[in-house]
Tab-separated table of C-alpha atoms in Angstrom:
chain	number	residue	atom	x	y	z
A	1	MET	CA	33.334	42.279	11.922
A	2	ASN	CA	34.114	40.486	14.797
A	3	VAL	CA	33.113	36.735	15.902
A	4	LYS	CA	30.463	37.147	18.143
A	5	SER	CA	28.385	39.529	15.578
A	6	LEU	CA	29.166	36.983	12.869
A	7	ALA	CA	27.763	34.364	15.184
A	8	THR	CA	24.603	36.448	15.996
A	9	GLY	CA	24.076	37.326	11.918
A	10	LEU	CA	24.188	33.282	11.260
A	11	GLY	CA	22.094	32.461	14.008
A	12	ALA	CA	19.340	35.036	12.883
A	13	VAL	CA	19.448	33.894	9.176
A	14	THR	CA	19.157	30.128	10.250
A	15	ILE	CA	15.973	30.985	12.231
A	16	ALA	CA	14.431	32.741	9.504
A	17	LEU	CA	15.372	29.798	7.306
A	18	LEU	CA	13.775	27.603	9.718
A	19	GLY	CA	10.538	29.316	9.869
A	20	ILE	CA	10.267	29.960	5.939
A	21	LEU	CA	10.932	26.100	5.316
A	22	SER	CA	8.619	24.924	7.920
A	23	PHE	CA	5.572	26.923	6.119
A	24	ALA	CA	6.862	25.243	2.877
A	25	THR	CA	6.535	21.555	4.110
A	26	PRO	CA	4.229	19.719	1.650
A	27	SER	CA	1.049	18.165	2.700
A	28	TRP	CA	0.219	14.667	1.612
A	29	ALA	CA	-3.328	14.592	2.475
A	30	TYR	CA	-5.794	13.883	-0.288
A	31	ILE	CA	-6.929	16.251	-2.550
A	32	GLN	CA	-10.738	16.729	-2.753
A	33	ASP	CA	-10.844	17.235	-6.532
A	34	ASP	CA	-9.114	13.827	-7.211
A	35	VAL	CA	-11.649	12.050	-4.487
A	36	ASP	CA	-14.529	13.585	-6.506
A	37	MET	CA	-12.887	12.389	-9.925
A	38	LEU	CA	-12.864	9.121	-8.618
A	39	LEU	CA	-15.984	8.500	-7.565
A	40	GLU	CA	-17.396	9.839	-11.022
A	41	LEU	CA	-15.051	8.660	-13.397
A	42	ARG	CA	-13.524	5.416	-11.660
A	43	ASP	CA	-10.457	6.562	-13.493
A	44	CYS	CA	-7.827	8.546	-11.196
A	45	PRO	CA	-4.067	7.509	-12.280
A	46	VAL	CA	-1.543	9.636	-10.419
A	47	CYS	CA	-4.243	11.153	-7.746
A	48	ILE	CA	-3.179	12.219	-4.281
A	49	LEU	CA	-5.697	10.364	-2.042
A	50	SER	CA	-3.641	9.645	1.057
A	51	GLU	CA	-5.829	9.235	4.213
A	52	ALA	CA	-8.891	9.752	2.043
A	53	ASP	CA	-11.901	7.438	3.377
A	54	LEU	CA	-12.879	5.388	0.911
A	55	SER	CA	-14.363	2.461	2.560
A	56	GLY	CA	-17.140	0.376	1.183
A	57	GLU	CA	-16.924	1.902	-2.215
A	58	ASP	CA	-17.584	-0.126	-5.515
A	59	PHE	CA	-14.112	0.241	-7.282
A	60	THR	CA	-14.288	-2.490	-9.996
A	61	GLN	CA	-11.839	-1.886	-12.661
A	62	VAL	CA	-10.954	1.400	-11.434
A	63	ASN	CA	-7.946	2.844	-12.708
A	64	LEU	CA	-5.574	4.105	-9.824
A	65	LYS	CA	-1.720	3.726	-11.491
A	66	ILE	CA	0.641	5.667	-9.627
A	67	ALA	CA	-1.739	7.187	-7.314
A	68	GLU	CA	-0.666	8.109	-4.011
A	69	LEU	CA	-3.029	6.193	-1.423
A	70	SER	CA	-0.893	6.119	1.712
A	71	ASP	CA	-3.113	6.025	4.937
A	72	ALA	CA	-6.059	5.865	3.085
A	73	ASN	CA	-9.175	4.064	4.238
A	74	LEU	CA	-10.095	1.110	1.276
A	75	SER	CA	-11.839	-1.374	3.971
A	76	ASN	CA	-14.401	-3.189	2.618
A	77	SER	CA	-13.899	-1.953	-0.818
A	78	ASN	CA	-14.564	-3.664	-4.369
A	79	LEU	CA	-11.139	-3.279	-6.120
A	80	GLN	CA	-11.788	-6.336	-8.316
A	81	GLU	CA	-9.765	-5.958	-11.564
A	82	ALA	CA	-8.604	-2.657	-10.293
A	83	ASN	CA	-5.522	-1.293	-11.622
A	84	LEU	CA	-3.328	-0.114	-8.828
A	85	MET	CA	0.086	-0.810	-10.557
A	86	LEU	CA	3.128	1.282	-8.869
A	87	ALA	CA	0.360	2.629	-6.332
A	88	GLU	CA	1.715	4.169	-3.019
A	89	LEU	CA	-0.233	2.059	-0.360
A	90	LYS	CA	1.963	2.356	2.593
A	91	GLY	CA	-0.293	2.054	5.765
A	92	ALA	CA	-3.547	2.004	3.821
A	93	ASN	CA	-6.313	-0.077	5.426
A	94	LEU	CA	-7.554	-2.814	2.696
A	95	SER	CA	-8.769	-4.990	5.528
A	96	GLU	CA	-11.737	-7.147	3.924
A	97	ALA	CA	-11.213	-5.414	0.506
A	98	ASN	CA	-12.078	-7.485	-2.456
A	99	LEU	CA	-8.855	-7.205	-4.794
A	100	THR	CA	-9.685	-10.249	-7.094
A	101	ASP	CA	-7.564	-9.835	-10.116
A	102	ALA	CA	-6.492	-6.650	-9.397
A	103	SER	CA	-2.871	-5.538	-11.176
A	104	MET	CA	-0.636	-4.703	-8.175
A	105	ASN	CA	2.657	-4.659	-9.785
A	106	GLY	CA	5.448	-2.880	-8.070
A	107	ALA	CA	2.828	-1.286	-5.728
A	108	ARG	CA	4.271	-0.415	-1.966
A	109	LEU	CA	2.111	-1.574	0.606
A	110	GLN	CA	4.108	-1.756	3.626
A	111	GLU	CA	2.551	-1.815	7.038
A	112	ALA	CA	-0.644	-1.990	5.128
A	113	ASN	CA	-3.707	-3.715	6.532
A	114	LEU	CA	-4.777	-6.662	4.345
A	115	SER	CA	-6.398	-8.781	6.880
A	116	GLY	CA	-9.391	-10.612	5.355
A	117	ALA	CA	-9.023	-9.212	1.973
A	118	ASN	CA	-9.219	-11.241	-0.969
A	119	LEU	CA	-6.387	-10.939	-3.361
A	120	SER	CA	-6.941	-14.294	-5.082
A	121	GLY	CA	-5.259	-14.025	-8.780
A	122	ALA	CA	-4.054	-10.442	-7.906
A	123	ILE	CA	-0.607	-9.500	-9.621
A	124	LEU	CA	1.903	-8.345	-7.135
A	125	THR	CA	5.186	-8.645	-8.858
A	126	GLN	CA	7.675	-6.702	-7.232
A	127	ALA	CA	5.382	-5.319	-4.802
A	128	ASN	CA	6.522	-4.268	-1.433
A	129	ILE	CA	4.768	-5.495	1.366
A	130	ASP	CA	6.928	-5.823	4.548
A	131	GLY	CA	5.100	-5.419	7.426
A	132	ALA	CA	1.925	-5.584	6.177
A	133	ASN	CA	-1.127	-7.496	7.912
A	134	LEU	CA	-2.226	-10.267	5.813
A	135	GLN	CA	-3.880	-12.346	8.420
A	136	GLY	CA	-6.717	-14.669	7.033
A	137	ALA	CA	-6.179	-12.972	3.340
A	138	ASN	CA	-6.998	-14.977	0.650
A	139	LEU	CA	-4.034	-15.146	-1.942
A	140	GLU	CA	-4.940	-18.215	-4.140
A	141	ASN	CA	-3.087	-18.407	-7.278
A	142	ALA	CA	-1.824	-14.722	-6.168
A	143	GLU	CA	1.648	-13.423	-8.679
A	144	LEU	CA	4.145	-12.583	-6.212
A	145	THR	CA	7.595	-12.978	-8.159
A	146	ALA	CA	10.131	-11.162	-7.072
A	147	ALA	CA	7.941	-9.354	-4.473
A	148	ILE	CA	9.538	-7.842	-1.121
A	149	ILE	CA	7.733	-9.728	1.742
A	150	GLY	CA	9.901	-8.935	4.924
A	151	GLN	CA	8.078	-9.387	7.989
A	152	ALA	CA	4.701	-9.671	6.573
A	153	ASP	CA	1.868	-11.519	8.439
A	154	TRP	CA	0.827	-14.386	6.921
A	155	ARG	CA	-1.507	-15.708	9.838
A	156	GLY	CA	-4.193	-17.584	8.792
A	157	ALA	CA	-3.795	-16.659	5.020
A	158	ASN	CA	-4.273	-18.688	2.184
A	159	LEU	CA	-1.406	-18.907	-0.414
A	160	ARG	CA	-2.512	-22.209	-2.217
A	161	GLY	CA	-1.097	-21.879	-6.032
A	162	ALA	CA	0.776	-18.529	-5.423
A	163	ASN	CA	3.515	-18.004	-7.352
A	164	LEU	CA	6.467	-16.587	-4.627
A	165	ARG	CA	9.318	-17.267	-7.091
A	166	GLY	CA	12.164	-15.032	-6.266
A	167	ALA	CA	10.399	-13.536	-3.610
A	168	THR	CA	11.738	-12.977	0.085
A	169	TRP	CA	9.893	-14.197	2.634
A	170	SER	CA	12.198	-15.769	5.124
A	171	GLU	CA	11.207	-13.370	8.050
A	172	ALA	CA	7.690	-13.550	7.338
A	173	ILE	CA	5.351	-14.613	10.116
A	174	ILE	CA	3.674	-18.083	8.920
A	175	CYS	CA	1.237	-19.467	11.174
A	176	ASP	CA	-1.586	-22.201	10.091
A	177	THR	CA	-0.847	-20.296	6.673
A	178	VAL	CA	-1.634	-22.784	3.763
A	179	LEU	CA	1.152	-22.823	1.467
A	180	PRO	CA	1.249	-22.550	-2.090
A	181	ASP	CA	1.635	-26.269	-2.342
A	182	GLY	CA	-1.528	-26.802	-0.070
A	183	THR	CA	0.616	-27.798	3.196
A	184	VAL	CA	0.083	-25.910	6.150
A	185	GLY	CA	3.122	-24.017	7.479
A	186	ASP	CA	4.034	-22.599	10.770
A	187	ARG	CA	7.115	-20.451	10.980
A	188	ASN	CA	8.139	-17.222	12.981
A	189	CYS	CA	4.854	-17.549	15.111
């Protein structure tokens, strides 16, 4: 076998493998059965709800522990006392959502839109909110111990009484933001 025929054979195998693998790429869009179960039972741990439109729904005390909710629309939803522990919420729209007293320990909220959301009393211990939009959000008395805040946008947010012990928030945008001690902060505006 010469080098030219070996190269041609390897090229054909590579093209065939790429074609097969392109069809095997998993889709992370929501599963309709999971959406139906959530709407009916209000209990959907480990469900796949990515990109689902769940805006305006009443999910009080819902169980969405470890659920996949990336890019889901939960704007104007009531998630009061919801269990969102370890939930994947990257890029999710939670604007104007009620997350009062929600359990969000370890949740991944990178690039999520939480503008105007009510997170008072929410538990976000070790949550990752790097790059999240929290403009005008209410986080009064929220628990953010060891949270990864990174470049979150806190403009106009209320953090009065929030616990930020061990949280990394030196890069956060803090403009006209009520800090945990009640003072108004302006940094990185």
